[in-house]
PDB file of C-alpha atoms in Angstrom:
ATOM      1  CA  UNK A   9      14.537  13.572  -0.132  1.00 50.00           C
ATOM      2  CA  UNK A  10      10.454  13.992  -0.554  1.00 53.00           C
ATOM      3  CA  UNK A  11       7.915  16.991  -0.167  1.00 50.00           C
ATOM      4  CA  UNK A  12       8.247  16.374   3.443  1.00 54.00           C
ATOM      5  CA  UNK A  13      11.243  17.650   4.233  1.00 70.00           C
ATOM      6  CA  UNK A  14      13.060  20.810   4.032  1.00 69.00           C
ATOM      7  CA  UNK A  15      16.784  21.461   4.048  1.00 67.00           C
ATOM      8  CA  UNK A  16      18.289  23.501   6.888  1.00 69.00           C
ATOM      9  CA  UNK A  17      22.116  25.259   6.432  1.00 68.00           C
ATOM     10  CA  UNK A  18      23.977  26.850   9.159  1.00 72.00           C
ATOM     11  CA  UNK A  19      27.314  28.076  10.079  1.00 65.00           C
ATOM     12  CA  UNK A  20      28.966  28.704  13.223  1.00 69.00           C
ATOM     13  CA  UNK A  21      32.697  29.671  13.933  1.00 61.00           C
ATOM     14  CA  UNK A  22      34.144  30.001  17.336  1.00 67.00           C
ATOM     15  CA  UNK A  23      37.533  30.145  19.528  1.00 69.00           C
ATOM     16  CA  UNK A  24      36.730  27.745  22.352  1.00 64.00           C
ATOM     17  CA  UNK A  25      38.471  28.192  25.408  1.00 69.00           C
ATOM     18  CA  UNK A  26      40.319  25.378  25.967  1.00 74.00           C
ATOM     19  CA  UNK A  27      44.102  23.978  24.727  1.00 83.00           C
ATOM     20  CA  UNK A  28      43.837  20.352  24.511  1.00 91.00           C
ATOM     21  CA  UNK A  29      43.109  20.147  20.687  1.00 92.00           C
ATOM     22  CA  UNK A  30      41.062  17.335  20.709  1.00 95.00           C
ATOM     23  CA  UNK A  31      38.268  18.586  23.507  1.00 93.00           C
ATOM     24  CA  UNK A  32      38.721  22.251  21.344  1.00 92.00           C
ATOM     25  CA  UNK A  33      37.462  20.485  18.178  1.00 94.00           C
ATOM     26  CA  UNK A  34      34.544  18.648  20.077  1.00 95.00           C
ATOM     27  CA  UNK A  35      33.564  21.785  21.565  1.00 94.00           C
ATOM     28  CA  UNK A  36      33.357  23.821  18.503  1.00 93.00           C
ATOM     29  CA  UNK A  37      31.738  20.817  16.341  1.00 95.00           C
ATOM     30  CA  UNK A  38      28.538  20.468  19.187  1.00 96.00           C
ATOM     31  CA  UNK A  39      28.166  24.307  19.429  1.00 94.00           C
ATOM     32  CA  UNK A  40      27.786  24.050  15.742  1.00 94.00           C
ATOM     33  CA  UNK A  41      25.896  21.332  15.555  1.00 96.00           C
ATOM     34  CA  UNK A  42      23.480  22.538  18.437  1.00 96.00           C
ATOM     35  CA  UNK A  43      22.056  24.900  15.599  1.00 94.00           C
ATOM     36  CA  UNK A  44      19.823  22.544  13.771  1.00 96.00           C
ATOM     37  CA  UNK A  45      19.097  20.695  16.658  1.00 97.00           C
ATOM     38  CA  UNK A  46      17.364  23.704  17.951  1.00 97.00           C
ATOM     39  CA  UNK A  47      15.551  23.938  15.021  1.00 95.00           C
ATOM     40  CA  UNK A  48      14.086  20.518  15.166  1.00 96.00           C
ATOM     41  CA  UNK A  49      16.276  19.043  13.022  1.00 95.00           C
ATOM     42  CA  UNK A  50      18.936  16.120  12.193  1.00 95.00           C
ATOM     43  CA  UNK A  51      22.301  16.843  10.911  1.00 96.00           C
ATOM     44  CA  UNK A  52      23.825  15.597   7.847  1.00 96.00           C
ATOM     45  CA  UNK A  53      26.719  16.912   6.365  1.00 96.00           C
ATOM     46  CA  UNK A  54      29.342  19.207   7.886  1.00 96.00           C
ATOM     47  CA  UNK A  55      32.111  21.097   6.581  1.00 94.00           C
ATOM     48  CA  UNK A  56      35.139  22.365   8.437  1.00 92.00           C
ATOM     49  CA  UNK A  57      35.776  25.967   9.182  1.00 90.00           C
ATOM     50  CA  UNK A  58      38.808  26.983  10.235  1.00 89.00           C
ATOM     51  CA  UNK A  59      41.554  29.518  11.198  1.00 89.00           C
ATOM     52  CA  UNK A  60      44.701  28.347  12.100  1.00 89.00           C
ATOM     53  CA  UNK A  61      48.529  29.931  13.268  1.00 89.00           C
ATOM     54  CA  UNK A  62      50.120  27.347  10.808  1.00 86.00           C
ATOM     55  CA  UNK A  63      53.538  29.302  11.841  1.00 85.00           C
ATOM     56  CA  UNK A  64      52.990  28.697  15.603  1.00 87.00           C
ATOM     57  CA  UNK A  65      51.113  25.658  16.003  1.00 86.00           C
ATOM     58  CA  UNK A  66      52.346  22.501  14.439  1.00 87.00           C
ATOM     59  CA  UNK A  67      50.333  20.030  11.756  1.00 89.00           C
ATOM     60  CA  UNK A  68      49.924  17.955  14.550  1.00 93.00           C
ATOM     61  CA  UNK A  69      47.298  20.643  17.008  1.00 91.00           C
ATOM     62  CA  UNK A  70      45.163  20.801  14.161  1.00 91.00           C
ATOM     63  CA  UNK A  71      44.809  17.282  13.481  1.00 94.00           C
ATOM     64  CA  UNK A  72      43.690  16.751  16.961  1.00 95.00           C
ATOM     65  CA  UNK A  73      41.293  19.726  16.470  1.00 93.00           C
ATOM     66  CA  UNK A  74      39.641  17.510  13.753  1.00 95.00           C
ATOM     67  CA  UNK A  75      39.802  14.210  15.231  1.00 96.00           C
ATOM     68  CA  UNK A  76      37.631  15.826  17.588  1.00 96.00           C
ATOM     69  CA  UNK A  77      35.141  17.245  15.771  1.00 96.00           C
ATOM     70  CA  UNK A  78      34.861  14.221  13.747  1.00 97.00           C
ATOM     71  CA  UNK A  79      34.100  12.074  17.373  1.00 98.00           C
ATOM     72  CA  UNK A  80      30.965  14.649  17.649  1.00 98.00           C
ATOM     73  CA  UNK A  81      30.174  14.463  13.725  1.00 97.00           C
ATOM     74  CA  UNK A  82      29.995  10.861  13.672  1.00 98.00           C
ATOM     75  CA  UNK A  83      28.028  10.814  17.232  1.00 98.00           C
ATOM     76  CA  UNK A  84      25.469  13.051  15.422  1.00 97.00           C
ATOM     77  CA  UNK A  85      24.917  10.337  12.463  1.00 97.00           C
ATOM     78  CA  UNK A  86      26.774  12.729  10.075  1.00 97.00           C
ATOM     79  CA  UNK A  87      29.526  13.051   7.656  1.00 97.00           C
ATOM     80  CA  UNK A  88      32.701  15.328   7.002  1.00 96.00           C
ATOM     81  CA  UNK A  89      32.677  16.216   4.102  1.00 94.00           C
ATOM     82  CA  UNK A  90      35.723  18.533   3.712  1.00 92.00           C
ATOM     83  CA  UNK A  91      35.928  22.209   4.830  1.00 89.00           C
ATOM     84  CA  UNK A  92      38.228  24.956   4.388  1.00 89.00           C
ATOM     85  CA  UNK A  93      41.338  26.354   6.284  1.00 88.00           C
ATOM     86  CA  UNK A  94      42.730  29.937   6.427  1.00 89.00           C
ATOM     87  CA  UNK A  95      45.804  31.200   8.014  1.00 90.00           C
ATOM     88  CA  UNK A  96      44.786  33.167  11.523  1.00 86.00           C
ATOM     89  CA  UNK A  97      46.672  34.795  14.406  1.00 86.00           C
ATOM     90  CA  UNK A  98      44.743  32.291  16.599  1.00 86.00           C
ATOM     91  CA  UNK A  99      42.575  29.241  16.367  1.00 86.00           C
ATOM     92  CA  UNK A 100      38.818  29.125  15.549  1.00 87.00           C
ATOM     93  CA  UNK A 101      36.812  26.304  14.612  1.00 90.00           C
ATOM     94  CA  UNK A 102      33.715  25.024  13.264  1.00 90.00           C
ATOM     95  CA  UNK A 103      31.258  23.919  11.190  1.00 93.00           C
ATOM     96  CA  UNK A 104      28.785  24.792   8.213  1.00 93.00           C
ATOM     97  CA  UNK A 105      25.893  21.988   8.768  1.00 94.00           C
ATOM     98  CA  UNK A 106      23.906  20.899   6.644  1.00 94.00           C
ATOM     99  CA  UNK A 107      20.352  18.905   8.004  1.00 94.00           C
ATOM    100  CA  UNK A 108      16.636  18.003   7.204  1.00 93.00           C
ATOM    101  CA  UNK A 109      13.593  18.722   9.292  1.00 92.00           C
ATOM    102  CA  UNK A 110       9.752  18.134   8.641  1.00 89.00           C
ATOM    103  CA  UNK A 111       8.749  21.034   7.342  1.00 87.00           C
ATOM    104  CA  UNK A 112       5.758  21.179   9.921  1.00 86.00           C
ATOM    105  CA  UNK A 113       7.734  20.511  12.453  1.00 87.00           C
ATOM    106  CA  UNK A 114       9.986  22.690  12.512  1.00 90.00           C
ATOM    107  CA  UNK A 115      11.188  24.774  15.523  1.00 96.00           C
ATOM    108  CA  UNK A 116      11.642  28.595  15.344  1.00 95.00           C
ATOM    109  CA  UNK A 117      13.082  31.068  18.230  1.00 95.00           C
ATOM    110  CA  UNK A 118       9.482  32.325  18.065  1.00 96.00           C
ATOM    111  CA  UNK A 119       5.974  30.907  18.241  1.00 96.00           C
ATOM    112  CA  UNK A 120       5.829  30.780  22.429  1.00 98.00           C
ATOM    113  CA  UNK A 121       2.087  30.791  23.716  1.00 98.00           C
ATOM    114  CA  UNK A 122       0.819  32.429  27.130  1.00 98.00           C
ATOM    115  CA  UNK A 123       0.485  29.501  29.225  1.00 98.00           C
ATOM    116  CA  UNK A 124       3.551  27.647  28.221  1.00 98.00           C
ATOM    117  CA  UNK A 125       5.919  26.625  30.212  1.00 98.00           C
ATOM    118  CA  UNK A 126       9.872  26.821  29.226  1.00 98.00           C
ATOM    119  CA  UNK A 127      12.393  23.698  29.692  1.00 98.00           C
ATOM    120  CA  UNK A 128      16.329  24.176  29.601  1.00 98.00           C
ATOM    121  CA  UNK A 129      18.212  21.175  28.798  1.00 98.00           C
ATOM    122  CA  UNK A 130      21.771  21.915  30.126  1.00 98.00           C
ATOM    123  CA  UNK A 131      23.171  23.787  33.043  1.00 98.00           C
ATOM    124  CA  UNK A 132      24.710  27.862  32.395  1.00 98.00           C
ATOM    125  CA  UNK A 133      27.857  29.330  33.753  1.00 98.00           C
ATOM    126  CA  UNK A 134      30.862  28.047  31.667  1.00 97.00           C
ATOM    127  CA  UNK A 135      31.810  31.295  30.714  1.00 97.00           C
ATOM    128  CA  UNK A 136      32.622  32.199  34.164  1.00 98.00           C
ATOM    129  CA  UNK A 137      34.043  28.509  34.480  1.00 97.00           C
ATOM    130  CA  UNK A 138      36.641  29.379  32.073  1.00 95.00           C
ATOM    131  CA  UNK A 139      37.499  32.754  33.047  1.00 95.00           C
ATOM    132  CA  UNK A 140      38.220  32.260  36.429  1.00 97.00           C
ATOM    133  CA  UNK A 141      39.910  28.870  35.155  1.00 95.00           C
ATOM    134  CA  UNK A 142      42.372  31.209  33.747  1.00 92.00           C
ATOM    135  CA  UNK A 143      43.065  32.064  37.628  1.00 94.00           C
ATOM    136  CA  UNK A 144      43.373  28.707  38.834  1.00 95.00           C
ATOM    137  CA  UNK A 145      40.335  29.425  41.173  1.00 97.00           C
ATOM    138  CA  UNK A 146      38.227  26.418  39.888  1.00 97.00           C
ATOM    139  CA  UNK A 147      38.304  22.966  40.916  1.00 97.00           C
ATOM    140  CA  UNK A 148      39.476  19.979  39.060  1.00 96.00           C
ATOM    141  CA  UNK A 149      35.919  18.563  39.521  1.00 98.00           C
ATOM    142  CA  UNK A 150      34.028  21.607  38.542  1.00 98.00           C
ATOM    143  CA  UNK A 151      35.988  22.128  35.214  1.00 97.00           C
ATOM    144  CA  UNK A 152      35.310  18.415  34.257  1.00 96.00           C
ATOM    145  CA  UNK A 153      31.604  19.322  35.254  1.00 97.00           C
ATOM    146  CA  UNK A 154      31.660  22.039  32.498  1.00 97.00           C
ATOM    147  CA  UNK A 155      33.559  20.314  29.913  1.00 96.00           C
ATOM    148  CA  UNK A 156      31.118  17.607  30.155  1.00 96.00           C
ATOM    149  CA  UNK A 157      28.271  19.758  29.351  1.00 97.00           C
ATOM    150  CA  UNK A 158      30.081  21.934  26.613  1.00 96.00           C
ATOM    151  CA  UNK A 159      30.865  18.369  24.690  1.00 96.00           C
ATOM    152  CA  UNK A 160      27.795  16.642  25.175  1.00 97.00           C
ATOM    153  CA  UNK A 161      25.538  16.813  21.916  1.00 98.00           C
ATOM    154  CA  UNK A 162      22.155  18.468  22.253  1.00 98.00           C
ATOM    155  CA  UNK A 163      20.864  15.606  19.644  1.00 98.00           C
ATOM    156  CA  UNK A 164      19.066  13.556  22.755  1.00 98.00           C
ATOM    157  CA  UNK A 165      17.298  16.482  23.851  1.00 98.00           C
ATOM    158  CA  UNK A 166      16.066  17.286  20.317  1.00 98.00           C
ATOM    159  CA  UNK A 167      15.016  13.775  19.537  1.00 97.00           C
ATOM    160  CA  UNK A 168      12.708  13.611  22.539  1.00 98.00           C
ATOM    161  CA  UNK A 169      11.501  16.453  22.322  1.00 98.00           C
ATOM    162  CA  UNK A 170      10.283  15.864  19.140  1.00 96.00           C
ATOM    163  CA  UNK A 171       7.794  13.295  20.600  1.00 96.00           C
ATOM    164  CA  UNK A 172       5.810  16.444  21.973  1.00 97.00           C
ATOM    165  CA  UNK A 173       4.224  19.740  20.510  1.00 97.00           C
ATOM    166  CA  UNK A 174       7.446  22.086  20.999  1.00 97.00           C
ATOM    167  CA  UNK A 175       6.038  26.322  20.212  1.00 98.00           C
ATOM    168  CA  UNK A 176       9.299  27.775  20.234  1.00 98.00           C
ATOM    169  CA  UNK A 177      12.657  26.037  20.616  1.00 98.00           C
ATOM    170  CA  UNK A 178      16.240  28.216  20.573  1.00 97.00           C
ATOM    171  CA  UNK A 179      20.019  26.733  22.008  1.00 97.00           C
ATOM    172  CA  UNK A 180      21.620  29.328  24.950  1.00 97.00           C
ATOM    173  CA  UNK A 181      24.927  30.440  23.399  1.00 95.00           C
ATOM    174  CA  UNK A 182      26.726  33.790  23.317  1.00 94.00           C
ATOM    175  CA  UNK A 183      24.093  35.542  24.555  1.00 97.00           C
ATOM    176  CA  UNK A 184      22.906  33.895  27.899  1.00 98.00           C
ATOM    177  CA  UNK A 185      19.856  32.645  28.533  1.00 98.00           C
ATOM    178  CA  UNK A 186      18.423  36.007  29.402  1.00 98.00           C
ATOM    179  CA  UNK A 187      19.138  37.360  26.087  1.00 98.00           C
ATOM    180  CA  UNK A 188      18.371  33.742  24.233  1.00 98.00           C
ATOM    181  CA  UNK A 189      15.284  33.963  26.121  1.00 98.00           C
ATOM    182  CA  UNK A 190      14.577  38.013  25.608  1.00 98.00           C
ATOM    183  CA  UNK A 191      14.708  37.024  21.602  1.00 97.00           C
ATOM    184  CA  UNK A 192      12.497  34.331  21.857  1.00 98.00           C
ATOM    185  CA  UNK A 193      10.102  36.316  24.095  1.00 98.00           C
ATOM    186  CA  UNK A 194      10.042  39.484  21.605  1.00 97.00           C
ATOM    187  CA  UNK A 195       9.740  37.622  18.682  1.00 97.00           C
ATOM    188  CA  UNK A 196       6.341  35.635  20.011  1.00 97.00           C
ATOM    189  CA  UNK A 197       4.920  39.050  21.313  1.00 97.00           C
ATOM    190  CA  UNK A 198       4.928  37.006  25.132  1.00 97.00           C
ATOM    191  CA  UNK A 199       6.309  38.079  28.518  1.00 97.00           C
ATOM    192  CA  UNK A 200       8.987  34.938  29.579  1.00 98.00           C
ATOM    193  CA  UNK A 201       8.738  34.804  33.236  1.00 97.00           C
ATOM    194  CA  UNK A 202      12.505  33.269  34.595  1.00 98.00           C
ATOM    195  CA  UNK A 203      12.012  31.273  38.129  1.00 98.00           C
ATOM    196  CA  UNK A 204      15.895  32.118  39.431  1.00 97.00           C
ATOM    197  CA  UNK A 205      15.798  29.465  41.623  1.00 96.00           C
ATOM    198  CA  UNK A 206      14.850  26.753  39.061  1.00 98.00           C
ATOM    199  CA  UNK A 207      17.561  27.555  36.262  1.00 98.00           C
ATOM    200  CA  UNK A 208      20.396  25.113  36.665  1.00 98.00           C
ATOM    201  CA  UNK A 209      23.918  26.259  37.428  1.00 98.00           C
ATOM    202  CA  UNK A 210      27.225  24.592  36.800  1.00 98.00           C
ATOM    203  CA  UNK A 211      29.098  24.310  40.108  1.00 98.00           C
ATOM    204  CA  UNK A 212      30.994  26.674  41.659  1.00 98.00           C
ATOM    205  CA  UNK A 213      30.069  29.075  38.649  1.00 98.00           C
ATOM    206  CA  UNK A 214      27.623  31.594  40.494  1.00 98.00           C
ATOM    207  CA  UNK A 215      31.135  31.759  43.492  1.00 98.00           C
ATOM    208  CA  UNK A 216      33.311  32.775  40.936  1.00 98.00           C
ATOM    209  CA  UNK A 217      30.942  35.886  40.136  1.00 98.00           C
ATOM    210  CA  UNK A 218      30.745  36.579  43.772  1.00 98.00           C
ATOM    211  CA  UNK A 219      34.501  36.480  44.156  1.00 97.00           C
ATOM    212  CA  UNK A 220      34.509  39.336  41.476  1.00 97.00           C
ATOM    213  CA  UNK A 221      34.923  36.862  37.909  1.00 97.00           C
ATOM    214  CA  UNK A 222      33.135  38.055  34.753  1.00 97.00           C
ATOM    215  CA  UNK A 223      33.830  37.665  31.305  1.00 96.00           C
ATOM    216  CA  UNK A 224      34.367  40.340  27.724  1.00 95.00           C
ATOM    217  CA  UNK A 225      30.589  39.936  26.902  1.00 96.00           C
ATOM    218  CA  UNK A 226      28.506  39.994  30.539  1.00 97.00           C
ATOM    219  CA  UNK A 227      29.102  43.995  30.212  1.00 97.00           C
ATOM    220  CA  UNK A 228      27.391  43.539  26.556  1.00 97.00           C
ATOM    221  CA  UNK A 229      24.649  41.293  26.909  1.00 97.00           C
ATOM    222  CA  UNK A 230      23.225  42.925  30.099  1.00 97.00           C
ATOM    223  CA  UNK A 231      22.907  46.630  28.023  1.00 97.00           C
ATOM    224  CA  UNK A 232      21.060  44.337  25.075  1.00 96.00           C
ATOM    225  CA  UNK A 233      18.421  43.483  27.790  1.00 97.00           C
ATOM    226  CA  UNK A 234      18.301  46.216  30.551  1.00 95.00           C
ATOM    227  CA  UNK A 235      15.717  48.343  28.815  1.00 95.00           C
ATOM    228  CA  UNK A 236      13.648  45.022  28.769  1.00 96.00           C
ATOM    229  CA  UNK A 237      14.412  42.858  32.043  1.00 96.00           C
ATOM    230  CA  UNK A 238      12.654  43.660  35.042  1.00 95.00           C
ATOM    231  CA  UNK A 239      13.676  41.698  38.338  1.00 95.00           C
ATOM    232  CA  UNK A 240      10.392  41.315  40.890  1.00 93.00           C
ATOM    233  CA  UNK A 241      13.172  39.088  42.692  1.00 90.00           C
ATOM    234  CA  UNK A 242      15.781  41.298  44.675  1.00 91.00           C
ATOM    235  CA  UNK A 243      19.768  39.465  43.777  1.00 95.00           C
ATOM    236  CA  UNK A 244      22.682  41.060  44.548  1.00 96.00           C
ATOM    237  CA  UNK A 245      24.240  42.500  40.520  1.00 96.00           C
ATOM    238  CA  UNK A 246      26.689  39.455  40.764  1.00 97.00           C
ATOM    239  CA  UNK A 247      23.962  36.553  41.480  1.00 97.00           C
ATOM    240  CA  UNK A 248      22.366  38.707  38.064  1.00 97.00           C
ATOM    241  CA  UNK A 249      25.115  37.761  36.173  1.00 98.00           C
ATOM    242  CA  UNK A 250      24.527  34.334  35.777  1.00 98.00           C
ATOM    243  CA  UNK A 251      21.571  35.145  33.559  1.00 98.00           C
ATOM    244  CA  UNK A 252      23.977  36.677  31.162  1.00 98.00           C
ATOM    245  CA  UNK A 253      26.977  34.291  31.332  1.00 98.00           C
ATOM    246  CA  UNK A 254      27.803  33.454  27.427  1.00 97.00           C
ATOM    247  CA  UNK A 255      27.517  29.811  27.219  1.00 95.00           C
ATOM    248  CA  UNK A 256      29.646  27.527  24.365  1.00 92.00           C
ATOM    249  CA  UNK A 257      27.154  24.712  23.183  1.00 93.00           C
ATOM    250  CA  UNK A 258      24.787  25.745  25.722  1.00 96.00           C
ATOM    251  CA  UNK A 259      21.376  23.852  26.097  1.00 98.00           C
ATOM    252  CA  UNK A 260      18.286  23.734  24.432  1.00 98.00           C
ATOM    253  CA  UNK A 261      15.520  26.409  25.883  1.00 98.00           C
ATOM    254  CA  UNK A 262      12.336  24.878  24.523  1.00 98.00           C
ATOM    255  CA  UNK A 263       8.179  26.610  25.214  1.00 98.00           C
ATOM    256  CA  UNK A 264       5.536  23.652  25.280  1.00 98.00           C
ATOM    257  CA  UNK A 265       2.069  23.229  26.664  1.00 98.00           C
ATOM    258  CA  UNK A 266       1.621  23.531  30.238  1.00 97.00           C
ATOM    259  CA  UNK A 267      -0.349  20.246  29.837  1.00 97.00           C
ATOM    260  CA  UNK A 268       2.758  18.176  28.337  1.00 97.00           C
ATOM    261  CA  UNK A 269       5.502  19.952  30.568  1.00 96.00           C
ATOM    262  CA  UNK A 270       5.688  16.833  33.438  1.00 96.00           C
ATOM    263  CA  UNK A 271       5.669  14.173  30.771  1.00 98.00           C
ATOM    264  CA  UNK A 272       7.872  16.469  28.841  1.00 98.00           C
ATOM    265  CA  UNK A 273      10.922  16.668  31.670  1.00 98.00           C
ATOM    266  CA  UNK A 274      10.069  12.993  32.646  1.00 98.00           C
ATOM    267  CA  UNK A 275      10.674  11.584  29.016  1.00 98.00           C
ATOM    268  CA  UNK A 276      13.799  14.006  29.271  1.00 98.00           C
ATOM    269  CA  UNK A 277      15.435  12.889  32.347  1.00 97.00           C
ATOM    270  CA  UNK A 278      14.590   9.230  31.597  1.00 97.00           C
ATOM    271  CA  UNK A 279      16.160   9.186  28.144  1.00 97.00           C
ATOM    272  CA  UNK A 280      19.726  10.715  29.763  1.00 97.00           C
ATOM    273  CA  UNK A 281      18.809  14.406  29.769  1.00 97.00           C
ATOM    274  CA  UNK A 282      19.215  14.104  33.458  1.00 96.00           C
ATOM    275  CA  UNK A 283      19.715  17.886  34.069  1.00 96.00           C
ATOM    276  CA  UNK A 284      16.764  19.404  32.213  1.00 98.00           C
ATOM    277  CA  UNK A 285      14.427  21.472  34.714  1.00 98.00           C
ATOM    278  CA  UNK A 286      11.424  23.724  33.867  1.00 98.00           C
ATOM    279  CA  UNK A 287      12.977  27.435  34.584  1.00 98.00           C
ATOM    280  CA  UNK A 288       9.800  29.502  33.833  1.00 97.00           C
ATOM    281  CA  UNK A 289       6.502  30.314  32.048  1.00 98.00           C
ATOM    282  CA  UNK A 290       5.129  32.581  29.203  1.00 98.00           C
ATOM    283  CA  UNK A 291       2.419  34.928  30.349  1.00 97.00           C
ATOM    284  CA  UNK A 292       1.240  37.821  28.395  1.00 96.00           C
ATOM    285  CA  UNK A 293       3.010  41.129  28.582  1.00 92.00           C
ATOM    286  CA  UNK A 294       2.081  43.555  31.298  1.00 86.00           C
ATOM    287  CA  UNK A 295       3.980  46.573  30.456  1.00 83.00           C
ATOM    288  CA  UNK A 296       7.380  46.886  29.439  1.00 84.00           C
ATOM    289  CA  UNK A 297       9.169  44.276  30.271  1.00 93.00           C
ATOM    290  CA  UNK A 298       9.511  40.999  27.812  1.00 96.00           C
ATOM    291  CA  UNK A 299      12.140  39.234  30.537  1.00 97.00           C
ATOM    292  CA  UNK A 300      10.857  38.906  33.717  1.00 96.00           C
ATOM    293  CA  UNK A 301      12.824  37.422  36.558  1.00 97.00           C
ATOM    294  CA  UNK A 302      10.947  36.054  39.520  1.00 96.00           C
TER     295      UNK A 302
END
């Protein structure tokens, strides 16, 4: 290690909603992992984090659990390097990661600049995916859709977009991309202007909110933004819900120059990000509202 780069730590510890053990440990090791990749940076150690129903669950769940974390680990150019395991009522899983990033480089959920434009890696709307999975009310097709983006690593993303002059960077987890987006927004003293027609949507997700489905947190993360959010675009509360949909290793929201943003989504969708799409601008703040949905 030199002068020119800094460590990064983070944690992150999560039930994720699926019962094959293998996809549940893949899940919760690219959620965790997502976290220095949002901050511009590479991944290099990772320790375990887990709870675990030893009583009701045999030896056998949670070795599948890590086998599948350590598929993602090892995808990510890391190492396991041990972890620790408590006894729980249910199972949770992740990882504390440990990474490097260029200390001028490096990518904070604040910095956006009026005249920006904002890029979203990945899709929203597996929380509603799951939930109304629960039901049997989503197709085969659409759940393999979902699982496909909760597993896939946001480590392409964060490599290419490290070719380009990235102002603000964050990953869309629990808190939807409107409240991912509200934080980045307050903290760079910007209004983030949403096109609703340009953020990508996993399929089927926004039926299952028109057929009624919602998840524990929508309820939540819709009072964290009201007092901020102002919709110039007239959707029907359910359509509105997509914005708050908690995503599991969610994508990367990222603010760059206007001037980069075409070779920005081209170098993207050419190096396998296929489903990045610009979903909005930075403008400065005209009144209340930080979130503005056009």
């Amino acid at each position: 290690m030199n002068d020119e780069t800094a460590l990064v730590v983070t944690a992150d510890f999560i039930t994720p909603p699926v019962d094959d053990p293998y996809l549940f440990g893949q899940i919760g090791a690219a959620n965790s992992l997502s976290d220095v990749y949002a901050m511009g940076g590479r991944p290099l150690t990772c320790l375990n984090l887990v709870g675990f129903p030893s009583s009701e669950l045999g030896a056998e769940v949670l070795h599948g659990i890590v086998e599948g974390a350590l598929s993602k680990i090892t995808e990510a150019g890391a190492v396991l390097a041990g972890g620790h395991t408590t006894d729980d009522e249910e199972p949770k899983f992740g990882l504390s990661v440990t990474g490097v990033v260029h200390p001028q480089k490096y990518w904070r959920n604040a910095g956006a600049r009026v005249g920006d434009i904002l890029i979203l890696t990945k899709p929203v709307g597996s929380g509603v995916i799951f939930n109304a999975n629960l039901k049997n009310w989503v197709s085969d097709a659409a759940l393999a859709e979902c699982l496909q983006t909760l597993t896939t690593l946001n480590k392409r993303a964060a490599e290419i977009l490290a070719d380009f002059e990235v102002h603000a960077a964050t990953d869309i987890t629990g808190f939807g991309l409107a409240g991912h987006a509200l934080e980045m927004a307050q903290g760079s003293a910007v209004a983030v202007e949403i096109d609703t027609g340009a953020v990508p949507i996993m399929s089927e997700a926004l039926a299952m909110y028109e057929k009624g489905v919602s998840t524990g947190v929508n309820a939540a993360n819709r009072a964290l933004i009201e007092a901020f959010v102002h919709f110039e675009k007239e959707l029907p509360i359910w359509h509105q819900e997509i914005f708050v949909d908690p995503q599991t290793s969610g994508g990367l929201l990222v603010s760059v120059p206007a001037m980069q943003g075409e070779q920005v989504l081209r170098a993207l969708r050419d190096g396998g990000v296929e489903e990045a799409q610009q979903v909005g601008c930075v403008k400065a703040r005209a009144g209340e509202a930080f979130l503005v949905f056009v």
